[in-house]
Amino acid sequence: MEKISQMISKDSEDRRNISELYNKMTIKELNEMVPEIPWLEYITKVLSLKDLKITEDERINVNVPEYIKKLAELLKNTPKRN
């Protein structure tokens, strides 16, 4: 699995470019970019926030959008385990 991650990740030199790692967008924009993943549901569950309501208008930073796109493609093409 590590090799696959390396194939879809930026190399270490590219990850040093801070301006490429700052990509503000709304959760709605992220959903439009990668609709295969239910982002609002995922973010809400990961953060486990009971008192704070997150909406699709919430602005977030997506460090490497290209990685997210490639990850979604990888997930789509990987057979599910039984």
PDB file of C-alpha atoms in Angstrom:
ATOM      1  CA  MET A   1       0.000   0.000   0.000  1.00  0.00           C
ATOM      2  CA  GLU A   2       2.889   2.357   0.686  1.00  0.00           C
ATOM      3  CA  LYS A   3       3.980   2.173  -2.961  1.00  0.00           C
ATOM      4  CA  ILE A   4       0.509   3.200  -4.099  1.00  0.00           C
ATOM      5  CA  SER A   5       0.569   6.148  -1.718  1.00  0.00           C
ATOM      6  CA  GLN A   6       3.930   7.194  -3.130  1.00  0.00           C
ATOM      7  CA  MET A   7       2.532   6.965  -6.659  1.00  0.00           C
ATOM      8  CA  ILE A   8      -0.280   9.433  -5.959  1.00  0.00           C
ATOM      9  CA  SER A   9       1.621  11.735  -3.569  1.00  0.00           C
ATOM     10  CA  LYS A  10       3.756  14.702  -4.447  1.00  0.00           C
ATOM     11  CA  ASP A  11       7.450  14.111  -4.003  1.00  0.00           C
ATOM     12  CA  SER A  12       9.116  15.603  -0.930  1.00  0.00           C
ATOM     13  CA  GLU A  13      10.537  18.550  -2.859  1.00  0.00           C
ATOM     14  CA  ASP A  14       7.093  19.584  -4.123  1.00  0.00           C
ATOM     15  CA  ARG A  15       5.661  19.304  -0.604  1.00  0.00           C
ATOM     16  CA  ARG A  16       8.054  22.030   0.533  1.00  0.00           C
ATOM     17  CA  ASN A  17       6.345  24.601  -1.684  1.00  0.00           C
ATOM     18  CA  ILE A  18       4.024  26.199   0.863  1.00  0.00           C
ATOM     19  CA  SER A  19       1.988  28.116  -1.714  1.00  0.00           C
ATOM     20  CA  GLU A  20       0.963  24.838  -3.374  1.00  0.00           C
ATOM     21  CA  LEU A  21      -0.201  23.457  -0.042  1.00  0.00           C
ATOM     22  CA  TYR A  22      -2.605  26.321   0.678  1.00  0.00           C
ATOM     23  CA  ASN A  23      -5.827  25.680  -1.215  1.00  0.00           C
ATOM     24  CA  LYS A  24      -8.836  27.203   0.534  1.00  0.00           C
ATOM     25  CA  MET A  25     -12.212  25.984  -0.669  1.00  0.00           C
ATOM     26  CA  THR A  26     -15.627  25.264   0.716  1.00  0.00           C
ATOM     27  CA  ILE A  27     -16.755  21.750   1.483  1.00  0.00           C
ATOM     28  CA  LYS A  28     -19.230  22.208  -1.366  1.00  0.00           C
ATOM     29  CA  GLU A  29     -16.350  22.949  -3.773  1.00  0.00           C
ATOM     30  CA  LEU A  30     -14.499  19.891  -2.502  1.00  0.00           C
ATOM     31  CA  ASN A  31     -17.663  17.829  -3.110  1.00  0.00           C
ATOM     32  CA  GLU A  32     -17.836  19.159  -6.654  1.00  0.00           C
ATOM     33  CA  MET A  33     -14.169  18.351  -7.239  1.00  0.00           C
ATOM     34  CA  VAL A  34     -14.380  14.822  -5.766  1.00  0.00           C
ATOM     35  CA  PRO A  35     -18.040  13.764  -5.488  1.00  0.00           C
ATOM     36  CA  GLU A  36     -17.143  10.118  -4.802  1.00  0.00           C
ATOM     37  CA  ILE A  37     -16.483  10.901  -1.128  1.00  0.00           C
ATOM     38  CA  PRO A  38     -19.240  12.279   1.153  1.00  0.00           C
ATOM     39  CA  TRP A  39     -17.054  15.087   2.525  1.00  0.00           C
ATOM     40  CA  LEU A  40     -19.516  16.807   4.831  1.00  0.00           C
ATOM     41  CA  GLU A  41     -20.406  13.528   6.501  1.00  0.00           C
ATOM     42  CA  TYR A  42     -16.751  12.508   6.753  1.00  0.00           C
ATOM     43  CA  ILE A  43     -15.552  15.812   8.221  1.00  0.00           C
ATOM     44  CA  THR A  44     -18.442  15.921  10.683  1.00  0.00           C
ATOM     45  CA  LYS A  45     -17.675  12.397  11.913  1.00  0.00           C
ATOM     46  CA  VAL A  46     -13.926  12.947  12.128  1.00  0.00           C
ATOM     47  CA  LEU A  47     -14.318  16.132  14.139  1.00  0.00           C
ATOM     48  CA  SER A  48     -17.050  14.630  16.360  1.00  0.00           C
ATOM     49  CA  LEU A  49     -18.574  18.028  16.991  1.00  0.00           C
ATOM     50  CA  LYS A  50     -21.869  17.989  18.847  1.00  0.00           C
ATOM     51  CA  ASP A  51     -22.290  21.699  19.545  1.00  0.00           C
ATOM     52  CA  LEU A  52     -20.996  23.081  16.264  1.00  0.00           C
ATOM     53  CA  LYS A  53     -22.878  22.626  13.021  1.00  0.00           C
ATOM     54  CA  ILE A  54     -20.671  22.345   9.935  1.00  0.00           C
ATOM     55  CA  THR A  55     -22.237  23.148   6.575  1.00  0.00           C
ATOM     56  CA  GLU A  56     -21.038  22.785   3.024  1.00  0.00           C
ATOM     57  CA  ASP A  57     -20.232  26.521   3.044  1.00  0.00           C
ATOM     58  CA  GLU A  58     -17.467  25.965   5.616  1.00  0.00           C
ATOM     59  CA  ARG A  59     -14.068  26.953   4.216  1.00  0.00           C
ATOM     60  CA  ILE A  60     -11.283  24.416   4.630  1.00  0.00           C
ATOM     61  CA  ASN A  61      -7.723  24.011   3.423  1.00  0.00           C
ATOM     62  CA  VAL A  62      -7.105  21.107   1.058  1.00  0.00           C
ATOM     63  CA  ASN A  63      -3.347  20.681   1.119  1.00  0.00           C
ATOM     64  CA  VAL A  64      -2.965  18.782  -2.139  1.00  0.00           C
ATOM     65  CA  PRO A  65      -6.147  18.697  -4.243  1.00  0.00           C
ATOM     66  CA  GLU A  66      -4.482  16.512  -6.879  1.00  0.00           C
ATOM     67  CA  TYR A  67      -3.800  13.858  -4.223  1.00  0.00           C
ATOM     68  CA  ILE A  68      -7.460  13.888  -3.179  1.00  0.00           C
ATOM     69  CA  LYS A  69      -8.535  13.399  -6.803  1.00  0.00           C
ATOM     70  CA  LYS A  70      -6.094  10.509  -7.263  1.00  0.00           C
ATOM     71  CA  LEU A  71      -7.139   8.957  -3.956  1.00  0.00           C
ATOM     72  CA  ALA A  72     -10.801   9.021  -5.001  1.00  0.00           C
ATOM     73  CA  GLU A  73      -9.882   7.375  -8.307  1.00  0.00           C
ATOM     74  CA  LEU A  74      -7.852   4.733  -6.483  1.00  0.00           C
ATOM     75  CA  LEU A  75     -10.709   4.007  -4.089  1.00  0.00           C
ATOM     76  CA  LYS A  76     -13.160   3.755  -6.969  1.00  0.00           C
ATOM     77  CA  ASN A  77     -10.959   1.230  -8.790  1.00  0.00           C
ATOM     78  CA  THR A  78      -9.982  -0.891  -5.770  1.00  0.00           C
ATOM     79  CA  PRO A  79     -12.155  -3.939  -5.161  1.00  0.00           C
ATOM     80  CA  LYS A  80     -13.938  -3.986  -1.810  1.00  0.00           C
ATOM     81  CA  ARG A  81     -12.894  -6.609   0.714  1.00  0.00           C
ATOM     82  CA  ASN A  82     -15.434  -9.216   1.788  1.00  0.00           C
TER      83      ASN A  82
END
